[in-house]
mmCIF file of C-alpha atoms in Angstrom:
data_model
loop_
_atom_site.group_PDB
_atom_site.id
_atom_site.type_symbol
_atom_site.label_atom_id
_atom_site.label_comp_id
_atom_site.label_asym_id
_atom_site.label_seq_id
_atom_site.Cartn_x
_atom_site.Cartn_y
_atom_site.Cartn_z
ATOM 1 C CA MET A 672 -6.212 27.036 140.428
ATOM 2 C CA PRO A 673 -7.655 30.577 140.535
ATOM 3 C CA ARG A 674 -5.172 33.413 140.786
ATOM 4 C CA LYS A 675 -4.968 35.134 144.170
ATOM 5 C CA LYS A 676 -7.056 38.296 144.251
ATOM 6 C CA PRO A 677 -4.830 41.418 144.288
ATOM 7 C CA GLU A 678 -4.766 43.390 147.513
ATOM 8 C CA PRO A 679 -6.846 46.588 147.633
ATOM 9 C CA ILE A 680 -4.769 49.589 146.594
ATOM 10 C CA GLN A 681 -5.310 51.357 149.937
ATOM 11 C CA VAL A 682 -3.741 48.436 151.792
ATOM 12 C CA ILE A 683 -0.677 48.477 149.543
ATOM 13 C CA LYS A 684 -0.291 52.256 149.750
ATOM 14 C CA GLN A 685 -0.729 52.305 153.520
ATOM 15 C CA ARG A 686 1.960 49.672 153.961
ATOM 16 C CA ARG A 687 4.424 51.413 151.623
ATOM 17 C CA ASP A 688 3.845 54.845 153.128
ATOM 18 C CA ALA A 689 4.123 53.504 156.679
ATOM 19 C CA ALA A 690 7.441 51.908 155.784
ATOM 20 C CA LEU A 691 8.768 55.088 154.194
ATOM 21 C CA HIS A 692 7.541 57.193 157.084
ATOM 22 C CA ALA A 693 9.216 54.883 159.592
ATOM 23 C CA LEU A 694 12.443 54.911 157.588
ATOM 24 C CA ALA A 695 12.807 58.693 157.211
ATOM 25 C CA GLY A 696 10.452 60.134 159.828
ATOM 26 C CA GLY A 697 12.159 58.478 162.778
ATOM 27 C CA VAL A 698 15.571 60.067 162.154
ATOM 28 C CA PRO A 699 16.002 63.364 164.043
ATOM 29 C CA TYR A 700 18.640 64.758 161.657
ATOM 30 C CA ILE A 701 16.395 64.199 158.606
ATOM 31 C CA GLN A 702 13.609 66.047 160.423
ATOM 32 C CA TYR A 703 16.017 68.790 161.506
ATOM 33 C CA LEU A 704 17.002 69.511 157.892
ATOM 34 C CA GLY A 705 13.331 69.233 156.892
ATOM 35 C CA ILE A 706 13.913 66.569 154.227
ATOM 36 C CA GLN A 707 10.774 64.894 152.874
ATOM 37 C CA PHE A 708 10.336 61.993 150.466
ATOM 38 C CA ASP A 709 7.967 61.838 147.510
ATOM 39 C CA ARG A 710 7.045 58.292 146.476
ATOM 40 C CA ARG A 711 5.804 57.103 143.083
ATOM 41 C CA GLY A 712 5.652 53.304 143.193
ATOM 42 C CA ASP A 713 9.121 52.373 144.365
ATOM 43 C CA GLU A 714 10.730 55.581 143.063
ATOM 44 C CA LEU A 715 11.762 58.096 145.714
ATOM 45 C CA THR A 716 12.508 61.788 145.300
ATOM 46 C CA ALA A 717 13.948 63.610 148.277
ATOM 47 C CA VAL A 718 12.835 67.209 148.797
ATOM 48 C CA LEU A 719 14.775 69.790 150.813
ATOM 49 C CA PRO A 720 12.583 72.870 151.358
ATOM 50 C CA PHE A 721 14.690 76.012 151.611
ATOM 51 C CA ALA A 722 15.177 77.542 155.075
ATOM 52 C CA ASP A 723 17.431 80.368 156.282
ATOM 53 C CA GLN A 724 19.292 78.075 158.665
ATOM 54 C CA LEU A 725 20.574 76.087 155.650
ATOM 55 C CA ILE A 726 22.588 79.043 154.318
ATOM 56 C CA GLY A 727 26.349 78.632 154.098
ATOM 57 C CA ASN A 728 27.313 81.810 152.295
ATOM 58 C CA PRO A 729 25.188 84.752 153.476
ATOM 59 C CA MET A 730 26.674 87.066 150.811
ATOM 60 C CA LEU A 731 25.332 85.184 147.758
ATOM 61 C CA PRO A 732 23.252 83.687 149.545
ATOM 62 C CA ALA A 733 23.894 79.993 148.913
ATOM 63 C CA ILE A 734 22.992 76.731 150.634
ATOM 64 C CA HIS A 735 25.806 75.383 152.840
ATOM 65 C CA GLY A 736 27.937 72.773 151.070
ATOM 66 C CA GLY A 737 27.625 70.600 154.156
ATOM 67 C CA VAL A 738 23.830 70.718 153.863
ATOM 68 C CA THR A 739 24.031 69.677 150.215
ATOM 69 C CA ALA A 740 26.351 66.820 151.188
ATOM 70 C CA ALA A 741 24.039 65.750 154.021
ATOM 71 C CA PHE A 742 21.005 65.963 151.726
ATOM 72 C CA LEU A 743 22.684 63.659 149.179
ATOM 73 C CA GLU A 744 23.860 61.276 151.892
ATOM 74 C CA VAL A 745 20.364 61.036 153.377
ATOM 75 C CA THR A 746 18.923 60.467 149.895
ATOM 76 C CA ALA A 747 21.463 57.726 149.140
ATOM 77 C CA LEU A 748 20.998 55.963 152.479
ATOM 78 C CA ILE A 749 17.182 56.102 152.530
ATOM 79 C CA SER A 750 16.951 55.021 148.873
ATOM 80 C CA LEU A 751 19.287 52.091 149.513
ATOM 81 C CA SER A 752 17.433 51.052 152.675
ATOM 82 C CA TRP A 753 14.134 51.388 150.818
ATOM 83 C CA SER A 754 15.246 49.088 148.006
ATOM 84 C CA TYR A 755 16.809 46.683 150.531
ATOM 85 C CA LEU A 756 13.543 46.432 152.469
ATOM 86 C CA TRP A 757 11.170 46.613 149.468
ATOM 87 C CA ASP A 758 10.527 42.857 149.136
ATOM 88 C CA ASP A 759 9.856 42.497 152.859
ATOM 89 C CA ILE A 760 7.473 45.473 152.735
ATOM 90 C CA GLU A 761 5.626 44.043 149.715
ATOM 91 C CA THR A 762 5.301 40.521 151.065
ATOM 92 C CA GLY A 763 4.293 41.733 154.508
ATOM 93 C CA VAL A 764 7.294 40.110 156.240
ATOM 94 C CA LEU A 765 7.697 43.559 157.771
ATOM 95 C CA GLU A 766 4.421 44.313 159.511
ATOM 96 C CA VAL A 767 2.840 47.752 159.253
ATOM 97 C CA GLU A 768 2.252 47.890 163.008
ATOM 98 C CA THR A 769 5.907 47.202 163.738
ATOM 99 C CA LEU A 770 6.970 49.908 161.277
ATOM 100 C CA GLU A 771 4.455 52.421 162.596
ATOM 101 C CA GLU A 772 5.867 51.926 166.072
ATOM 102 C CA GLY A 773 9.172 53.036 164.599
ATOM 103 C CA ARG A 774 10.797 49.657 165.053
ATOM 104 C CA LEU A 775 13.058 49.146 162.056
ATOM 105 C CA PRO A 776 15.364 46.387 160.942
ATOM 106 C CA ARG A 777 19.081 47.190 160.918
ATOM 107 C CA LEU A 778 20.086 49.567 158.135
ATOM 108 C CA PRO A 779 23.193 49.997 155.961
ATOM 109 C CA LYS A 780 26.124 52.071 157.254
ATOM 110 C CA THR A 781 28.083 54.660 155.255
ATOM 111 C CA ILE A 782 31.670 53.616 154.514
ATOM 112 C CA ASP A 783 32.628 56.606 152.391
ATOM 113 C CA PHE A 784 30.924 59.461 150.659
ATOM 114 C CA THR A 785 32.220 61.704 147.855
ATOM 115 C CA VAL A 786 30.421 64.836 146.738
ATOM 116 C CA ASP A 787 31.123 67.029 143.700
ATOM 117 C CA TYR A 788 29.745 70.546 143.810
ATOM 118 C CA LEU A 789 28.617 71.565 140.335
ATOM 119 C CA ARG A 790 26.703 74.793 140.914
ATOM 120 C CA SER A 791 26.097 76.892 143.996
ATOM 121 C CA GLY A 792 22.921 75.975 145.853
ATOM 122 C CA LEU A 793 20.389 78.767 145.388
ATOM 123 C CA PRO A 794 18.045 79.905 148.175
ATOM 124 C CA ARG A 795 15.171 77.725 147.003
ATOM 125 C CA ASP A 796 13.971 74.107 147.300
ATOM 126 C CA ALA A 797 16.258 71.279 146.210
ATOM 127 C CA TYR A 798 15.455 67.770 145.011
ATOM 128 C CA ALA A 799 17.514 64.592 144.855
ATOM 129 C CA ARG A 800 17.325 61.056 143.590
ATOM 130 C CA ALA A 801 19.634 58.101 144.069
ATOM 131 C CA ARG A 802 20.473 55.116 141.908
ATOM 132 C CA ILE A 803 21.751 51.906 143.436
ATOM 133 C CA THR A 804 24.509 50.844 141.051
ATOM 134 C CA ARG A 805 25.299 47.707 142.983
ATOM 135 C CA SER A 806 23.746 46.118 146.022
ATOM 136 C CA GLY A 807 25.677 43.077 147.177
ATOM 137 C CA ARG A 808 25.491 40.918 150.262
ATOM 138 C CA ARG A 809 28.101 42.952 152.114
ATOM 139 C CA TYR A 810 28.654 46.199 150.176
ATOM 140 C CA ALA A 811 26.585 48.557 148.072
ATOM 141 C CA SER A 812 27.465 51.426 145.703
ATOM 142 C CA VAL A 813 25.025 54.286 145.291
ATOM 143 C CA GLN A 814 25.033 57.412 143.132
ATOM 144 C CA ALA A 815 22.937 60.446 143.956
ATOM 145 C CA GLU A 816 22.209 63.723 142.231
ATOM 146 C CA ALA A 817 20.638 66.944 143.500
ATOM 147 C CA TRP A 818 19.071 69.716 141.475
ATOM 148 C CA GLN A 819 16.939 72.791 141.972
ATOM 149 C CA ASP A 820 14.943 74.396 139.171
ATOM 150 C CA ASN A 821 16.171 72.299 136.254
ATOM 151 C CA ARG A 822 16.630 68.564 136.396
ATOM 152 C CA ASP A 823 19.318 68.855 133.685
ATOM 153 C CA ARG A 824 21.380 71.331 135.687
ATOM 154 C CA PRO A 825 22.394 69.392 138.816
ATOM 155 C CA MET A 826 23.820 71.380 141.749
ATOM 156 C CA ALA A 827 25.768 68.415 143.119
ATOM 157 C CA GLN A 828 26.387 64.726 142.591
ATOM 158 C CA ALA A 829 27.666 62.083 144.967
ATOM 159 C CA THR A 830 28.998 58.543 145.068
ATOM 160 C CA ALA A 831 28.720 56.556 148.264
ATOM 161 C CA HIS A 832 29.626 53.104 149.513
ATOM 162 C CA PHE A 833 27.692 51.343 152.242
ATOM 163 C CA LEU A 834 28.194 48.332 154.460
ATOM 164 C CA MET A 835 25.060 46.184 154.362
ATOM 165 C CA PRO A 836 23.616 44.867 157.636
ATOM 166 C CA ARG A 837 24.489 41.277 158.456
ATOM 167 C CA PRO A 838 21.470 39.014 158.128
ATOM 168 C CA LYS A 839 20.371 37.376 161.361
ATOM 169 C CA SER A 840 21.892 33.914 161.484
ATOM 170 C CA MET B 102 53.812 87.270 155.084
ATOM 171 C CA THR B 103 53.999 89.401 158.187
ATOM 172 C CA ALA B 104 52.530 88.421 161.527
ATOM 173 C CA ASP B 105 49.994 91.210 161.104
ATOM 174 C CA THR B 106 48.494 89.889 157.891
ATOM 175 C CA THR B 107 48.396 86.349 159.303
ATOM 176 C CA GLU B 108 46.431 87.637 162.239
ATOM 177 C CA THR B 109 44.129 89.696 160.010
ATOM 178 C CA LYS B 110 43.483 86.663 157.825
ATOM 179 C CA ALA B 111 42.643 84.543 160.863
ATOM 180 C CA ARG B 112 40.314 87.262 162.128
ATOM 181 C CA ILE B 113 38.539 87.566 158.760
ATOM 182 C CA ALA B 114 38.184 83.792 158.455
ATOM 183 C CA ARG B 115 36.851 83.576 162.026
ATOM 184 C CA GLN B 116 34.333 86.361 161.386
ATOM 185 C CA PHE B 117 33.249 84.808 158.117
ATOM 186 C CA ILE B 118 32.637 81.386 159.651
ATOM 187 C CA GLN B 119 30.737 82.924 162.538
ATOM 188 C CA THR B 120 28.268 84.588 160.170
ATOM 189 C CA ILE B 121 27.368 81.305 158.432
ATOM 190 C CA PRO B 122 23.789 80.584 159.499
ATOM 191 C CA HIS B 123 24.143 76.820 159.185
ATOM 192 C CA ALA B 124 27.420 76.723 161.152
ATOM 193 C CA GLU B 125 25.717 78.741 163.870
ATOM 194 C CA ALA B 126 22.646 76.471 163.782
ATOM 195 C CA LEU B 127 24.890 73.468 164.458
ATOM 196 C CA GLY B 128 26.694 75.322 167.256
ATOM 197 C CA MET B 129 30.091 75.168 165.537
ATOM 198 C CA GLU B 130 32.913 77.013 167.255
ATOM 199 C CA ILE B 131 36.382 77.790 165.965
ATOM 200 C CA THR B 132 38.978 76.922 168.581
ATOM 201 C CA GLN B 133 42.047 77.482 166.412
ATOM 202 C CA ILE B 134 42.680 79.100 163.041
ATOM 203 C CA GLY B 135 45.617 80.444 161.015
ATOM 204 C CA ASP B 136 48.260 79.554 158.443
ATOM 205 C CA GLY B 137 46.070 77.034 156.666
ATOM 206 C CA LEU B 138 45.035 75.182 159.822
ATOM 207 C CA ALA B 139 41.567 75.212 161.358
ATOM 208 C CA VAL B 140 39.998 73.430 164.325
ATOM 209 C CA ILE B 141 36.223 73.552 164.773
ATOM 210 C CA THR B 142 34.100 71.895 167.459
ATOM 211 C CA MET B 143 30.437 70.929 167.175
ATOM 212 C CA PRO B 144 28.605 70.055 170.412
ATOM 213 C CA TYR B 145 26.461 66.937 170.716
ATOM 214 C CA ASP B 146 22.844 67.730 169.917
ATOM 215 C CA GLU B 147 19.877 65.359 169.834
ATOM 216 C CA ARG B 148 18.614 67.036 166.655
ATOM 217 C CA LEU B 149 21.661 65.687 164.808
ATOM 218 C CA ILE B 150 21.004 62.040 165.637
ATOM 219 C CA GLY B 151 21.085 59.669 162.670
ATOM 220 C CA ASP B 152 20.374 56.428 164.513
ATOM 221 C CA PRO B 153 17.607 56.877 167.092
ATOM 222 C CA GLU B 154 18.372 53.515 168.715
ATOM 223 C CA THR B 155 21.965 54.336 169.605
ATOM 224 C CA GLY B 156 21.880 58.161 169.567
ATOM 225 C CA VAL B 157 24.837 58.306 167.151
ATOM 226 C CA VAL B 158 25.142 61.586 165.199
ATOM 227 C CA HIS B 159 24.268 61.403 161.483
ATOM 228 C CA GLY B 160 27.157 61.242 158.998
ATOM 229 C CA GLY B 161 25.657 64.237 157.204
ATOM 230 C CA ALA B 162 26.292 66.462 160.234
ATOM 231 C CA VAL B 163 29.911 65.281 160.283
ATOM 232 C CA SER B 164 30.102 66.180 156.562
ATOM 233 C CA ALA B 165 28.810 69.689 157.285
ATOM 234 C CA LEU B 166 31.463 70.102 159.989
ATOM 235 C CA MET B 167 34.251 68.801 157.703
ATOM 236 C CA ASP B 168 33.167 71.110 154.866
ATOM 237 C CA THR B 169 33.076 74.185 157.112
ATOM 238 C CA CYS B 170 36.418 73.346 158.697
ATOM 239 C CA GLY B 171 38.015 72.700 155.278
ATOM 240 C CA GLY B 172 36.763 76.052 153.980
ATOM 241 C CA ALA B 173 38.066 77.825 157.086
ATOM 242 C CA ALA B 174 41.505 76.235 156.632
ATOM 243 C CA VAL B 175 41.634 77.446 153.016
ATOM 244 C CA MET B 176 40.604 80.987 153.959
ATOM 245 C CA SER B 177 43.267 81.176 156.640
ATOM 246 C CA HIS B 178 46.063 80.089 154.273
ATOM 247 C CA PRO B 179 48.589 82.850 153.497
ATOM 248 C CA LYS B 180 48.362 82.179 149.737
ATOM 249 C CA SER B 181 44.581 82.212 149.538
ATOM 250 C CA PRO B 182 43.400 85.755 148.676
ATOM 251 C CA ALA B 183 39.757 85.723 149.758
ATOM 252 C CA GLY B 184 36.717 83.482 149.814
ATOM 253 C CA THR B 185 36.439 79.862 148.774
ATOM 254 C CA ALA B 186 33.911 77.240 147.684
ATOM 255 C CA THR B 187 34.104 73.465 147.864
ATOM 256 C CA ILE B 188 34.833 71.728 144.547
ATOM 257 C CA ASN B 189 34.681 68.253 145.961
ATOM 258 C CA LEU B 190 34.927 66.458 149.270
ATOM 259 C CA ARG B 191 35.434 62.805 150.121
ATOM 260 C CA ILE B 192 34.662 61.558 153.597
ATOM 261 C CA ASP B 193 35.610 58.167 155.020
ATOM 262 C CA TYR B 194 33.670 57.085 158.072
ATOM 263 C CA MET B 195 35.712 55.060 160.538
ATOM 264 C CA ARG B 196 33.157 54.674 163.303
ATOM 265 C CA GLY B 197 30.099 56.302 164.835
ATOM 266 C CA ALA B 198 30.884 59.197 167.177
ATOM 267 C CA THR B 199 30.184 58.354 170.813
ATOM 268 C CA PRO B 200 26.736 59.734 171.769
ATOM 269 C CA GLY B 201 26.900 62.693 174.145
ATOM 270 C CA GLN B 202 30.387 63.760 173.072
ATOM 271 C CA SER B 203 31.218 66.799 170.958
ATOM 272 C CA ILE B 204 32.912 66.293 167.592
ATOM 273 C CA THR B 205 36.038 68.234 166.640
ATOM 274 C CA ALA B 206 37.382 68.579 163.106
ATOM 275 C CA LYS B 207 40.966 69.538 162.309
ATOM 276 C CA ALA B 208 41.601 70.634 158.734
ATOM 277 C CA GLU B 209 44.881 71.420 157.034
ATOM 278 C CA CYS B 210 45.165 73.240 153.731
ATOM 279 C CA TYR B 211 48.416 71.606 152.605
ATOM 280 C CA HIS B 212 48.776 73.003 149.091
ATOM 281 C CA VAL B 213 47.475 76.028 147.210
ATOM 282 C CA THR B 214 47.787 76.764 143.487
ATOM 283 C CA ARG B 215 46.451 79.858 141.684
ATOM 284 C CA SER B 216 43.050 78.169 141.331
ATOM 285 C CA VAL B 217 42.804 75.221 143.709
ATOM 286 C CA ALA B 218 43.395 74.616 147.415
ATOM 287 C CA PHE B 219 43.911 71.055 148.669
ATOM 288 C CA VAL B 220 42.703 70.062 152.112
ATOM 289 C CA ARG B 221 42.795 67.066 154.416
ATOM 290 C CA ALA B 222 40.801 66.818 157.598
ATOM 291 C CA THR B 223 40.151 64.472 160.512
ATOM 292 C CA ALA B 224 37.216 64.409 162.912
ATOM 293 C CA TYR B 225 37.404 63.078 166.491
ATOM 294 C CA ASP B 226 35.113 62.795 169.452
ATOM 295 C CA GLU B 227 36.657 62.982 172.930
ATOM 296 C CA ASP B 228 38.865 59.968 172.157
ATOM 297 C CA GLU B 229 41.601 61.488 169.996
ATOM 298 C CA SER B 230 43.303 58.165 169.412
ATOM 299 C CA ARG B 231 40.482 56.840 167.233
ATOM 300 C CA PRO B 232 39.267 59.165 164.434
ATOM 301 C CA VAL B 233 35.546 59.236 163.675
ATOM 302 C CA ALA B 234 36.101 60.236 160.044
ATOM 303 C CA THR B 235 38.751 61.544 157.675
ATOM 304 C CA ALA B 236 38.244 63.735 154.635
ATOM 305 C CA THR B 237 40.092 65.091 151.615
ATOM 306 C CA GLY B 238 38.839 67.915 149.486
ATOM 307 C CA ALA B 239 39.575 70.441 146.772
ATOM 308 C CA PHE B 240 38.400 74.033 147.185
ATOM 309 C CA THR B 241 38.355 77.018 144.827
ATOM 310 C CA VAL B 242 40.781 79.914 145.275
ATOM 311 C CA GLU B 243 38.707 83.025 144.676
ATOM 312 C CA GLY B 244 40.002 86.354 143.457
ATOM 313 C CA GLY B 245 43.485 84.999 142.743
#
């Protein structure tokens, strides 16, 4: 039997980008902080462009610790949701039209979130990536790290636990 | 410590918090501060929504409130000489805050060493019997 012809790359990219846009673009708080997501295949990098309203210590100046925490939490939650939905995005179980209308399946909920501040956040752009250390049926553990100029000099790291959505029975 | 210095400390802490651009952007207001205790309220704002379907505020905004309130509590403590920075913060989320209601954090700096201040905090919406989130954190003691 002949192998199924692969989908055109534009179709795949459109579907993935629509899903990511629906996931992050529809959340007011993510927009308010100005967080964007860079996608390479299934790998996501969150970007937080610097803005004056993000300052927590005007004397230094430094990014507000709460902003750094929120940035890591958003990165962890979106990355987890992204990996949770990936198969449904790839197989087309989740339709592009549905996603583009902003209709999303239920997403994980944060149970707890721990952030370690390693260096003060400078007044410039920040980046973050998350790693899902375990994704079970009910709970998931995620680690996230944020950095600015140097990837090897993180400004903060976080560990978070999430409650996974119950599948429709 | 005299009543005067306690009051001065509270005034300095209040002024400091009020000049934080991000605290101002979120509309945070100090309703009580002094002796290692701080209470800060953040009004409901549609820009802070984390779940567009329900209108529940994003956990990240609650984190920002907890962090600010924890820092304020440290600064107002009699044994804390000046500024502070967060070393780490753990937040447990009990439930989503009710949409439309303001969120209030109460932080207590319960122990201070020469280098570290320990804080616990609780956040409520208008129903004070059911916390929205609790937090524990360690903060630096600057200039000690």
